Short mmCIF file of C-alpha atoms in Angstrom, two decimals:
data_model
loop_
_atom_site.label_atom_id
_atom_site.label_comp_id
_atom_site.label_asym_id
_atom_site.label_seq_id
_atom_site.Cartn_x
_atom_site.Cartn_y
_atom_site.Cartn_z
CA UNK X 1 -109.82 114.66 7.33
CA UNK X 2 -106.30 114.37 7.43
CA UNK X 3 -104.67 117.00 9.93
CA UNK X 4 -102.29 119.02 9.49
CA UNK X 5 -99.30 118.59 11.71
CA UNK X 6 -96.50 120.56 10.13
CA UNK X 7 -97.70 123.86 8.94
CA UNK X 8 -98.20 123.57 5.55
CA UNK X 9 -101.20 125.49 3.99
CA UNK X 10 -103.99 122.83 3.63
CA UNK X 11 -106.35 122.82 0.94
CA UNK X 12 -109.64 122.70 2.45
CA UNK X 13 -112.38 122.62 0.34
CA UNK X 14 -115.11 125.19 1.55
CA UNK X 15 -118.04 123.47 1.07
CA UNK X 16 -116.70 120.36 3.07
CA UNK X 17 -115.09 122.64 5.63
CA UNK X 18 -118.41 123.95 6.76
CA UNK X 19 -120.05 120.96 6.54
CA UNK X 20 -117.85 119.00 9.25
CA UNK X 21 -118.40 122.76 10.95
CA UNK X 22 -122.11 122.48 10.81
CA UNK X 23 -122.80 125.82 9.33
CA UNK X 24 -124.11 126.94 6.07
CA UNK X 25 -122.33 129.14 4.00
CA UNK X 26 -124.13 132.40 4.81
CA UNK X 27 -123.72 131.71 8.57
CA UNK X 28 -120.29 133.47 9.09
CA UNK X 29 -121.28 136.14 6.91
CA UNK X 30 -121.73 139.48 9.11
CA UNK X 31 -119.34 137.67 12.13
CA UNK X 32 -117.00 139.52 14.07
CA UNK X 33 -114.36 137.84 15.17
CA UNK X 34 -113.23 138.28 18.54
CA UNK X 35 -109.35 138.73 18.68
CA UNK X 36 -108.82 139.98 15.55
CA UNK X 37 -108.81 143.38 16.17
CA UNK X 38 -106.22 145.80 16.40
CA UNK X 39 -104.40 146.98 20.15
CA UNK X 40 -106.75 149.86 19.95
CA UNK X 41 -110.06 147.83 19.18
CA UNK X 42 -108.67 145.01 22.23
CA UNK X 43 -112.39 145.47 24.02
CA UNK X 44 -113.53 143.41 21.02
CA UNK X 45 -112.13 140.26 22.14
CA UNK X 46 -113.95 139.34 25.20
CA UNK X 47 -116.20 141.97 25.14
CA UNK X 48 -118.28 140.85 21.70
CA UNK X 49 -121.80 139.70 21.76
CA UNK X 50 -121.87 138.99 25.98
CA UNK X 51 -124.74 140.45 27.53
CA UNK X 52 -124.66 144.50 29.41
CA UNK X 53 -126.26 142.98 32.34
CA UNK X 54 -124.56 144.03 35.61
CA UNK X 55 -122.32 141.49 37.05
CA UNK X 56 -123.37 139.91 40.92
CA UNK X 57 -120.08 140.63 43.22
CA UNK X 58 -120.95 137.74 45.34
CA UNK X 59 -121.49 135.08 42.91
CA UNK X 60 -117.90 134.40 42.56
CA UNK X 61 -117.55 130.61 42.32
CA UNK X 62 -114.97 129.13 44.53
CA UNK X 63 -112.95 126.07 45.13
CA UNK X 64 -111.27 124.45 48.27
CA UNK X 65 -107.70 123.98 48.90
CA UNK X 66 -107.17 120.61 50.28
CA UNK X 67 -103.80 121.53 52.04
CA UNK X 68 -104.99 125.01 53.44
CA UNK X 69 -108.54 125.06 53.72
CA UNK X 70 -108.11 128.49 51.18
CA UNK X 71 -111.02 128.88 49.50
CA UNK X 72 -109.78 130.08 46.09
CA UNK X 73 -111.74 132.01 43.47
CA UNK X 74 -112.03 129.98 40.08
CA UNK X 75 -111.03 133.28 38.67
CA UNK X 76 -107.63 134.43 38.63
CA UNK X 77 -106.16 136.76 37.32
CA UNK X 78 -102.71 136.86 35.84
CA UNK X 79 -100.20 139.20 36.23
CA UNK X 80 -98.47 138.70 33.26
CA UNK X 81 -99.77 141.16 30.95
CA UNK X 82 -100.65 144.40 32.55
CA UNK X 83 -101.81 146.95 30.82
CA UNK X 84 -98.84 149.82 29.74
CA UNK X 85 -98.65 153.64 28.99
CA UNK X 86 -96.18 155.10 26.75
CA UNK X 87 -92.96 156.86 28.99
CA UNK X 88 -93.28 160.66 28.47
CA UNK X 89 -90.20 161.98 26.98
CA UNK X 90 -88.90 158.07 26.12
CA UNK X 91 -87.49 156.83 23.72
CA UNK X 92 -89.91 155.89 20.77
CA UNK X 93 -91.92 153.46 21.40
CA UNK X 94 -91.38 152.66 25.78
CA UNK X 95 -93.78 151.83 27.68
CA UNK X 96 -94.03 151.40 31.45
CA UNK X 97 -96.92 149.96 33.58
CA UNK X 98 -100.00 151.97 33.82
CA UNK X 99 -100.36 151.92 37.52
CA UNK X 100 -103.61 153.30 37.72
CA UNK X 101 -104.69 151.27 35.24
CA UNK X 102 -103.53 147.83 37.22
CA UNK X 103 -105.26 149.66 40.62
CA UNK X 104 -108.92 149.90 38.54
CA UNK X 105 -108.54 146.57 36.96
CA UNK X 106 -107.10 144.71 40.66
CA UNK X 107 -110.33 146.88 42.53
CA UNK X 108 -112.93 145.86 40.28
CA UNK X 109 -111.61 141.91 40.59
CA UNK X 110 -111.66 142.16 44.04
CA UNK X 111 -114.86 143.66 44.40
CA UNK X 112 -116.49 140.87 42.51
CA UNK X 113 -114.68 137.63 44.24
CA UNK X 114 -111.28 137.12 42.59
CA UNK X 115 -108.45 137.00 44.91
CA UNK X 116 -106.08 134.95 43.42
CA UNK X 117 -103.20 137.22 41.56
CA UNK X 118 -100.48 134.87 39.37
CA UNK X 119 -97.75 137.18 39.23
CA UNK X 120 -93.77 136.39 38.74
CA UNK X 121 -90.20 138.33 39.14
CA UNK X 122 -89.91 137.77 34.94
CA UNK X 123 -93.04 139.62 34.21
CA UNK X 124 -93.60 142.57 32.43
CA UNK X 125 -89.88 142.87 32.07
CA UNK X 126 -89.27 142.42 35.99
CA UNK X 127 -91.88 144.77 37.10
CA UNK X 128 -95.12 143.09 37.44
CA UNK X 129 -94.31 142.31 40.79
CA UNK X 130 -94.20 145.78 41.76
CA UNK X 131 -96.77 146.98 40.00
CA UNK X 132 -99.18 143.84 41.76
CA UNK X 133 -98.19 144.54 45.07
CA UNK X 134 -98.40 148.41 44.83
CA UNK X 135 -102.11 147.39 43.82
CA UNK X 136 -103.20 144.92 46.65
CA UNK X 137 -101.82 146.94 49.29
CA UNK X 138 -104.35 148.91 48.82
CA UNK X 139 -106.57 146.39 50.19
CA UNK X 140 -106.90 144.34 53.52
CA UNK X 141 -104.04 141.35 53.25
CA UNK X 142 -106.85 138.79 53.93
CA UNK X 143 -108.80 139.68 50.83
CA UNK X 144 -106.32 138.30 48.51
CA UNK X 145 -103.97 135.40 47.72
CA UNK X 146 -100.90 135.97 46.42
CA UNK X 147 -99.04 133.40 44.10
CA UNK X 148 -95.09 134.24 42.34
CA UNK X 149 -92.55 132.21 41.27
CA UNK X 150 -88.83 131.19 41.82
CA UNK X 151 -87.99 132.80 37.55
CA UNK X 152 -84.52 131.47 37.81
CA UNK X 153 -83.83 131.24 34.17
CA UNK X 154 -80.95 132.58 33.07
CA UNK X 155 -77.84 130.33 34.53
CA UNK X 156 -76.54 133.27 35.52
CA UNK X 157 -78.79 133.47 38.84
CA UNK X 158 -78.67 129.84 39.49
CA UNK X 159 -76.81 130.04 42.39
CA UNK X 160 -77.72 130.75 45.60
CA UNK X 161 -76.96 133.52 46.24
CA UNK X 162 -78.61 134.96 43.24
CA UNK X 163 -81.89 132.77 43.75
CA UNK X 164 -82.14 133.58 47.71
CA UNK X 165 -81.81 137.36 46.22
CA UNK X 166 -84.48 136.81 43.60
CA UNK X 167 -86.80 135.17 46.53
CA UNK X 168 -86.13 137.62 48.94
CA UNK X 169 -86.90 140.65 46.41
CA UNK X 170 -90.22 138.91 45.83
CA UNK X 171 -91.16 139.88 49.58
CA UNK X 172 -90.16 143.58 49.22
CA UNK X 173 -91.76 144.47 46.07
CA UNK X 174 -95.31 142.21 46.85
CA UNK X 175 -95.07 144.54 49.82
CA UNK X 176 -96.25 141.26 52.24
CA UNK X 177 -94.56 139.12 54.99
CA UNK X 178 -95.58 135.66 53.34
CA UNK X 179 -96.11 134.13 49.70
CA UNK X 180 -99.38 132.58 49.65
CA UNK X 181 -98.66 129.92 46.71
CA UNK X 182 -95.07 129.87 45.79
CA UNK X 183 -93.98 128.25 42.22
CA UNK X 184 -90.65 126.43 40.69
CA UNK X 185 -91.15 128.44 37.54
CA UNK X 186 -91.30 126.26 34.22
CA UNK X 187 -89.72 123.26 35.34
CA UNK X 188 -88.91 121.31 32.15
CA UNK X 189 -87.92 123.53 30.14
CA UNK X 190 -84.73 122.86 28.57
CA UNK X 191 -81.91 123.75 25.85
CA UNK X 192 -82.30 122.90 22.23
CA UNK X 193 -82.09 119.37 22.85
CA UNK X 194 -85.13 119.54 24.81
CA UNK X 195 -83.82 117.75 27.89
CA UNK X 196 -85.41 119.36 31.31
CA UNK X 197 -83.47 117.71 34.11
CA UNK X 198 -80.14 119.44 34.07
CA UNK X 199 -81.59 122.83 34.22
CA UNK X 200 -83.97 121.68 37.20
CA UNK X 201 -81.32 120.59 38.66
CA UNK X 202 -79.02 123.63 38.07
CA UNK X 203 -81.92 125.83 39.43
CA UNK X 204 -83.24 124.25 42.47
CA UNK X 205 -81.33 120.57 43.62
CA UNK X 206 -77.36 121.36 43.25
CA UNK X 207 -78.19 125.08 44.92
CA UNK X 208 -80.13 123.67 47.77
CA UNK X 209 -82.80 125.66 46.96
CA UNK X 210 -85.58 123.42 46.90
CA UNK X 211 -84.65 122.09 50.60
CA UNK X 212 -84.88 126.30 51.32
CA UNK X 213 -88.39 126.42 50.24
CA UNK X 214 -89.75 123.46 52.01
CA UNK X 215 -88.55 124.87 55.49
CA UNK X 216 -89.46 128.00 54.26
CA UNK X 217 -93.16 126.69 54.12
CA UNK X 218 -92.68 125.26 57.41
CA UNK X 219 -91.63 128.27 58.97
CA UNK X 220 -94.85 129.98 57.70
CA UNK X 221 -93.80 131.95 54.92
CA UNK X 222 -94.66 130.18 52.12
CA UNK X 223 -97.88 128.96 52.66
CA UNK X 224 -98.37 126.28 49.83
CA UNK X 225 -95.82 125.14 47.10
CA UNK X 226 -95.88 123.52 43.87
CA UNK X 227 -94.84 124.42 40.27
CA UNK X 228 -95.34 125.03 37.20
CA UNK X 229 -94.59 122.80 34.17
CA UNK X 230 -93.73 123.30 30.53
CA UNK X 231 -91.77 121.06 28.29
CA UNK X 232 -90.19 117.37 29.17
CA UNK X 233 -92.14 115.49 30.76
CA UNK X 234 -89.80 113.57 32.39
CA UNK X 235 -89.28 116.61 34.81
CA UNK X 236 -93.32 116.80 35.69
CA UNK X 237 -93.20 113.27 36.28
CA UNK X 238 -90.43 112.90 38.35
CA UNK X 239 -91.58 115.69 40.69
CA UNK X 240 -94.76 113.63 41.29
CA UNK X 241 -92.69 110.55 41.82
CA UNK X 242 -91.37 113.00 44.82
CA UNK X 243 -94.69 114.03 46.05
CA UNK X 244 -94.25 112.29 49.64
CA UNK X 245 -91.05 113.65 50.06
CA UNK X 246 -92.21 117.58 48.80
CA UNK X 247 -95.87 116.91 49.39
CA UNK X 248 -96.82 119.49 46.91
CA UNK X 249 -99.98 121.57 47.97
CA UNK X 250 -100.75 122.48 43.97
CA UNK X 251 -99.26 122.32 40.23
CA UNK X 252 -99.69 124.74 37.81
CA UNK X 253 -100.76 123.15 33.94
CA UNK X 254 -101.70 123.75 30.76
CA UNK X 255 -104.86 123.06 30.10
CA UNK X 256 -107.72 123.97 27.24
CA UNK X 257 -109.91 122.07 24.90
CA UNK X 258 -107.31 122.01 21.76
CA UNK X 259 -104.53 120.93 24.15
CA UNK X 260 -106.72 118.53 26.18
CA UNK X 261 -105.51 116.03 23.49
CA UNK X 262 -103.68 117.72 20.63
CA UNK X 263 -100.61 119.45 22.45
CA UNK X 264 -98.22 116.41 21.80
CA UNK X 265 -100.10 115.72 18.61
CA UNK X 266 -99.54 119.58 17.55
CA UNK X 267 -95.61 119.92 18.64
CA UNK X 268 -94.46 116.45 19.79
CA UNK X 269 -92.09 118.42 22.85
CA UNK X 270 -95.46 119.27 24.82
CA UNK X 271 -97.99 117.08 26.82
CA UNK X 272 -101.46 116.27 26.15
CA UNK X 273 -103.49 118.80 29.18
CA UNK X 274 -105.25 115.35 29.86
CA UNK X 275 -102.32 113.22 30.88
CA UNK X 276 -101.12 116.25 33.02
CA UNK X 277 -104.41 116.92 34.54
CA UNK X 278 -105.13 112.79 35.13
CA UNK X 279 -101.86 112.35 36.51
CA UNK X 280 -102.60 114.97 39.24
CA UNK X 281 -106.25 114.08 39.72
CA UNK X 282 -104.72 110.59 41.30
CA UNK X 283 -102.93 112.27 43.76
CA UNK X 284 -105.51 114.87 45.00
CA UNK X 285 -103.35 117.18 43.96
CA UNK X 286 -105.37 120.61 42.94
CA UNK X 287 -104.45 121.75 39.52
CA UNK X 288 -104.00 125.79 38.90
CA UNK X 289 -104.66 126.28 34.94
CA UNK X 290 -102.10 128.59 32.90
CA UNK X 291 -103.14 129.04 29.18
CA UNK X 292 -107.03 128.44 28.77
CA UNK X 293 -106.96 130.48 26.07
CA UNK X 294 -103.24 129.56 24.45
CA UNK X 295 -101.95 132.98 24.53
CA UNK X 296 -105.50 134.37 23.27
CA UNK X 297 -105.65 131.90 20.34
CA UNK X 298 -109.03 130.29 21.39
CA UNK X 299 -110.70 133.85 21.53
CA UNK X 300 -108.69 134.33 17.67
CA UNK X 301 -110.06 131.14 16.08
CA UNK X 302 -110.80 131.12 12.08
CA UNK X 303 -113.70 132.50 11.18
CA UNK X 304 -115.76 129.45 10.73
CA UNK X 305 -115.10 128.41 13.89
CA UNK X 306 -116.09 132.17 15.86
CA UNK X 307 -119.44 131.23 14.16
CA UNK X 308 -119.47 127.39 15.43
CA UNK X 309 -119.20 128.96 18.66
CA UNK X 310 -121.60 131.33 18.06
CA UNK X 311 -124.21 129.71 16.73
CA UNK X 312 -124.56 127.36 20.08
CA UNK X 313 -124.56 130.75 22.74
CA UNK X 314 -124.69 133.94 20.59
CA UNK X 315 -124.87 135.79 24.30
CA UNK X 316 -121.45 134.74 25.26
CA UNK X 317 -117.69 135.74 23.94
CA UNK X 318 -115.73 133.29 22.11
CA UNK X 319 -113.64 133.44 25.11
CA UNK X 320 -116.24 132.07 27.46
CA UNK X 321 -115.82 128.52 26.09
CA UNK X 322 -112.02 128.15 26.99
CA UNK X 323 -113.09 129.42 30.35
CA UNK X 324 -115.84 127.11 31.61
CA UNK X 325 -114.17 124.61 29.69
CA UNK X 326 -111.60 124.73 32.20
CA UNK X 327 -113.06 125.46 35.11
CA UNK X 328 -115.79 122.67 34.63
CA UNK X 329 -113.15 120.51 35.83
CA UNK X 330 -113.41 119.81 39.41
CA UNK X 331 -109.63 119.12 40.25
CA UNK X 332 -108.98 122.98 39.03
CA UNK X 333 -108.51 125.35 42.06
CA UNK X 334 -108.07 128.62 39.58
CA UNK X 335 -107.97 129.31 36.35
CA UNK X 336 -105.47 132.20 35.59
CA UNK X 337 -106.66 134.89 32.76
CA UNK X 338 -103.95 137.50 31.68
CA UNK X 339 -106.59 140.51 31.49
CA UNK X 340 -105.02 143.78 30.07
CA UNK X 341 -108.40 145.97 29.29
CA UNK X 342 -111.69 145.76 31.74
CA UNK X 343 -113.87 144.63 29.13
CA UNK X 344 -111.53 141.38 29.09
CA UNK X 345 -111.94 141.64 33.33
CA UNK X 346 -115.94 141.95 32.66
CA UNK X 347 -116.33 139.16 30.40
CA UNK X 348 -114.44 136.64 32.29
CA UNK X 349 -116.50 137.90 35.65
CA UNK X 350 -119.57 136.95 33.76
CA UNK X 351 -118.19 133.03 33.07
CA UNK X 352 -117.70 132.39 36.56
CA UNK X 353 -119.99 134.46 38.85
CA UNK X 354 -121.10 131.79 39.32
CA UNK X 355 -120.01 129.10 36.59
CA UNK X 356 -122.47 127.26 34.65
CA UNK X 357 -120.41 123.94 34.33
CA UNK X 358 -120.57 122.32 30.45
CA UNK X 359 -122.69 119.47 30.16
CA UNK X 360 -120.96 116.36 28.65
CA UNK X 361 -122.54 117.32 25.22
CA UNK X 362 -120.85 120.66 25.61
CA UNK X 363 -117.71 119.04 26.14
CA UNK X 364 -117.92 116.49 23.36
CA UNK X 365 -118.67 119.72 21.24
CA UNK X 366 -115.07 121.15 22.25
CA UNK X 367 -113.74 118.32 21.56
CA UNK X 368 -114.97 118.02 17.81
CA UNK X 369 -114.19 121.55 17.28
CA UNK X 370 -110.63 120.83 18.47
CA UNK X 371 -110.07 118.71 16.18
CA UNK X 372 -111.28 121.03 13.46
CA UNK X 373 -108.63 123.86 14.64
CA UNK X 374 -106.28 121.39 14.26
CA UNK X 375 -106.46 121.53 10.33
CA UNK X 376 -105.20 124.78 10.19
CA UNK X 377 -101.46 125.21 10.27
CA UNK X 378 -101.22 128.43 13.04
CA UNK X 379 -97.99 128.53 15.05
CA UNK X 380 -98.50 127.83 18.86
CA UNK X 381 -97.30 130.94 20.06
CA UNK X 382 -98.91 132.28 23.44
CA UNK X 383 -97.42 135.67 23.09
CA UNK X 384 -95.55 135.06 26.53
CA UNK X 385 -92.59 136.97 25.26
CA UNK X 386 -89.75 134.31 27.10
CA UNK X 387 -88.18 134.81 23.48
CA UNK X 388 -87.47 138.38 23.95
CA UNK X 389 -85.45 140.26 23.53
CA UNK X 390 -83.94 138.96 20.52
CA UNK X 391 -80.19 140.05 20.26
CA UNK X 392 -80.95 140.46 17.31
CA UNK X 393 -84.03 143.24 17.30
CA UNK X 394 -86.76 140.82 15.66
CA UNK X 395 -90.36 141.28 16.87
CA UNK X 396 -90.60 137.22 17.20
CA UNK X 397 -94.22 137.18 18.99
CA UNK X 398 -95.33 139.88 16.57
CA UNK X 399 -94.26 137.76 13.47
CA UNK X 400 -95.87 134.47 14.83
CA UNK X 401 -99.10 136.61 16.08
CA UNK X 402 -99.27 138.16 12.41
CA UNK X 403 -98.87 135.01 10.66
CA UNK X 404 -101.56 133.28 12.91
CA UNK X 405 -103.93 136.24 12.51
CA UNK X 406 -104.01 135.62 8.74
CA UNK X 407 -104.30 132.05 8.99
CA UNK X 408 -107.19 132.62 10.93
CA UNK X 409 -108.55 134.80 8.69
CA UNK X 410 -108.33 132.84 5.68
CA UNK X 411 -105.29 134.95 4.05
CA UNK X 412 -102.51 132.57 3.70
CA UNK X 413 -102.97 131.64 -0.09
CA UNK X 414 -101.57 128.50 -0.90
CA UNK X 415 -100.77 128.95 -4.49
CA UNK X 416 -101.37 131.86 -7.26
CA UNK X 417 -104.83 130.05 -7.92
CA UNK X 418 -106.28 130.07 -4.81
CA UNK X 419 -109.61 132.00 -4.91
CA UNK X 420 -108.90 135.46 -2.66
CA UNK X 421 -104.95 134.97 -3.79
CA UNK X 422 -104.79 138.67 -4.67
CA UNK X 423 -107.20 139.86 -1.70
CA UNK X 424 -105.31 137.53 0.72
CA UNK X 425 -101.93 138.38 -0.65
CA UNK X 426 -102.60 142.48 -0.07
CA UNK X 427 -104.05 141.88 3.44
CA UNK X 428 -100.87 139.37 4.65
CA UNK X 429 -98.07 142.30 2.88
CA UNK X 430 -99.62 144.90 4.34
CA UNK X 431 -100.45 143.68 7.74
CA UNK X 432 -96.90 142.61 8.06
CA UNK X 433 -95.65 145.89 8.14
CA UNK X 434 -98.06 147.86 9.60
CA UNK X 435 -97.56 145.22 12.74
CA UNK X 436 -93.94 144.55 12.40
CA UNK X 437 -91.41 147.09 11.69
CA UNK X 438 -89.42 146.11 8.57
CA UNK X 439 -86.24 145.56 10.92
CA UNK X 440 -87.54 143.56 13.16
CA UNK X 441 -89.09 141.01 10.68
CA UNK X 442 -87.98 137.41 10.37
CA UNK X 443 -85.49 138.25 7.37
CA UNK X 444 -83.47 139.26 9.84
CA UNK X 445 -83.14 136.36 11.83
CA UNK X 446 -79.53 134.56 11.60
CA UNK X 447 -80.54 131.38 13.23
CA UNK X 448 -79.14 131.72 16.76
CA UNK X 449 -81.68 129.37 18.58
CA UNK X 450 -81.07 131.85 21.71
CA UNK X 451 -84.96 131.99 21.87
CA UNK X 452 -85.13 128.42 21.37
CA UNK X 453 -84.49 127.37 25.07
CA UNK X 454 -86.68 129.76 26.81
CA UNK X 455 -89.97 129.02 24.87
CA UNK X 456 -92.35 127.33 27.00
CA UNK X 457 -93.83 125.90 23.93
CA UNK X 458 -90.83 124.57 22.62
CA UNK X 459 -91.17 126.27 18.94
CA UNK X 460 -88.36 125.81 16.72
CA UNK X 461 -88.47 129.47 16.08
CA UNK X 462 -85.51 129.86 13.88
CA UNK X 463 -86.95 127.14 11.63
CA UNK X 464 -90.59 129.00 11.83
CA UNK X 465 -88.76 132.76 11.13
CA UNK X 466 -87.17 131.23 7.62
CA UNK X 467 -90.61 129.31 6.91
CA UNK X 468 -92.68 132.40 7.12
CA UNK X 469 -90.25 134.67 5.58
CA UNK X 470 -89.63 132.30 2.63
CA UNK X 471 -93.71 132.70 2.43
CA UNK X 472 -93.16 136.30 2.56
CA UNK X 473 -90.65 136.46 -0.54
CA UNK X 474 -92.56 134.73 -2.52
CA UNK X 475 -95.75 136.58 -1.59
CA UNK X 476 -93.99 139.79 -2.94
CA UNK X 477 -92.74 137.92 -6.04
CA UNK X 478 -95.59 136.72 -6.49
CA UNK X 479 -94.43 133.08 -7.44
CA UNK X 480 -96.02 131.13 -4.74
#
């Protein structure tokens, strides 16, 4: 089957489709989808169809750090995404970290192994940090590893001065003397024209600041370094050209089954997880994982392909897959999960306490279904939110995240004939503005490409905004 590479909606026979899938017709009738769900139905995604069996706390399965001797849970959890509460007396629609919220979730990972926390000055709008280390000071120091980043992103803190400040900051609000695993954050990413080495440059040789970091380590307070890579290549390649000079102690990836060998093949500005993962596997250099689930889009996966899942372990989550998937791979020290709601917490506790490693056939069954999610035309959007804000007031993650819902769901019509045109065409209208307020859709979008060079995925978002509202038009006119 041909695949399709440019987001187009493919006509897919159904009989066909669920042949390659393996299923009969009537075997994704009655499935619920994990991930499609509503904010206020979220326990749904991980939660669906594991088992209520109590969870060991000392089955965590662990890995060895080479450089350290750490012994690393394969769990970790990322700070990216904590969960929020609305601000009483805010303006409509703020939110602020729900601290007590982060203290349950950070307690219950800690009492069952994890204690490996992925956390970063640009989360949660520069307060994750805070919000992490008001958590784990709750607990004894040596229970927990703590891993943050070097965000300078914005030229404006590229200097010293503003970098040292941004390091320094990272002690005070982690509320600890040392950095346990400190990351260059996104190396490779670039401007529009995609080229990663002058921004490297700008934000950690001309300022001295990688020289800083390395005697830093030596001096004790950074007790491993690495980074973490997104876009050119050329930048992730010639930092392991330098790895006897910086002798990095880990290297953060992107790794899952779809991107194992589709990410170049899916946007030709990323790199296949398998050259990345090779490339470090040769130099004994221990891989942390970033993105096993793209974002959440391997827990959100079309219908027909929840049930593929399904049908092979009907005890465990969609999500489980993406998870041992990664962590079957023995170069992996972590795997990092962004988990907002305990029931996403729970789920993930029950993939690796301890993990059950996929055989080869298990793998080679990944690997076919890849290629199946490859035929539909979904956006790769990992709801990081590096876009936003938009100067402009769209909701660009909530546009892509709407659009790849539908997909997923089989409501993106491809012409006035299609079978469930009218059905499809009521669910896409009015999901898009229940989800997306009608100023902040993509009509609105002038074409700035400001987002452009701080997507880690390197969408052409201006290009996907007028794609999906030129879908949207004629959806209401009804002249697709």
């Amino acid at each position: 089957m041909k695949k399709n590479l440019n987001h187009t909606q493919a006509a897919i026979d159904r009989r066909e489709f669920l042949r390659k899938l393996g299923l009969g017709a009537g075997a994704v009738a009655g499935i619920s989808v994990a991930g499609c769900t509503r904010k206020e139905d979220a326990s749904a995604i991980s939660a669906e169809g594991t088992s209520n069996a109590p969870i060991p706390t000392d089955k965590m399965t662990h890995r060895v750090n080479p450089s350290t001797g750490d012994s690393v849970s394969l769990l970790g959890y990322g700070c990216m995404r904590w969960p929020t509460r609305p601000v009483a007396n805010g303006t409509d629609g703020e939110e602020k970290i729900d601290q007590d919220a982060v203290n349950a979730l950070v307690d219950k990972a800690i009492a069952h192994g994890v204690n490996y926390f992925d956390t970063s000055p640009a989360y949660c709008k520069g307060h994750s940090e805070e919000a992490t280390g008001i958590a784990l000071s709750r607990h004894p120091r040596d229970k927990y590893f703590i891993a943050t980043k070097l965000s300078n992103f914005a030229p404006d803190t590229w200097s010293r001065e503003a970098s040292m400040e941004m390091y320094r900051n990272s002690f005070k609000y982690l509320r600890t003397d040392h950095i346990d695993y400190l990351l260059l954050h996104a190396v490779g990413m670039g401007g529009s024209d995609g080229d990663g080495m002058p921004p490297f440059n700008g934000r950690y040789i001309d300022n001295g600041m990688l020289d800083f970091l390395v005697k830093e380590r030596e001096a004790g307070r950074i007790r491993n370094l690495g980074f973490s890579y997104h876009g050119d290549v050329r930048v992730f390649d010639y930092l392991l050209s330098q790895h006897d000079k910086y002798k990095w102690d880990f290297v953060q990836i992107q790794l899952n089954y779809l991107d194992w060998k589709h990410a170049k093949e899916l946007n030709p500005r990323n790199t296949d997880a398998e050259y990345l993962y090779t490339e470090l596997e040769k130099r004994g250099i221990p891989a942390v994982i970033m993105e096993p689930l793209l974002g959440g889009r391997l827990s959100k996966v079309h219908d027909h392909v929840a049930a593929r899942l399904k049908q092979r372990e009907p005890e465990r989550s969609v999500a489980s897959w993406a998870f041992r998937y990664a962590g079957t791979h023995p170069g992996v020290l972590t795997v990092l999960s962004g988990m907002t709601y305990m029931e996403h917490l729970e789920d993930n506790l029950r993939s690796f306490c301890p993990l059950k490693p996929l055989t080869e056939e298990e793998m080679q069954f990944l690997y076919d279904t890849a290629d199946i999610m490859v035929q539909f035309p979904t956006v790769p959007c990992n709801d990081c939110k590096y876009c936003m804000p938009c100067p402009y007031g769209l909701d660009i993650p909530g546009v892509l995240l709407h659009y790849n819902k539908c997909v997923n769901q089989g409501n993106v019509p491809e012409n006035a004939q299609a079978e469930n045109y009218r059905e499809a065409r009521r669910a896409f209208l009015i999901g898009y503005d229940r989800s997306v307020p009608k100023l902040r859709q993509a009509n609105h979008c002038i074409g700035c490409k400001k987002c452009v060079e701080h997507c880690p995925q390197q969408i052409n978002i201006p290009a996907e905004m007028a794609r999906i509202d030129n879908f949207v038009e004629h959806l209401k006119q009804g002249t697709l």
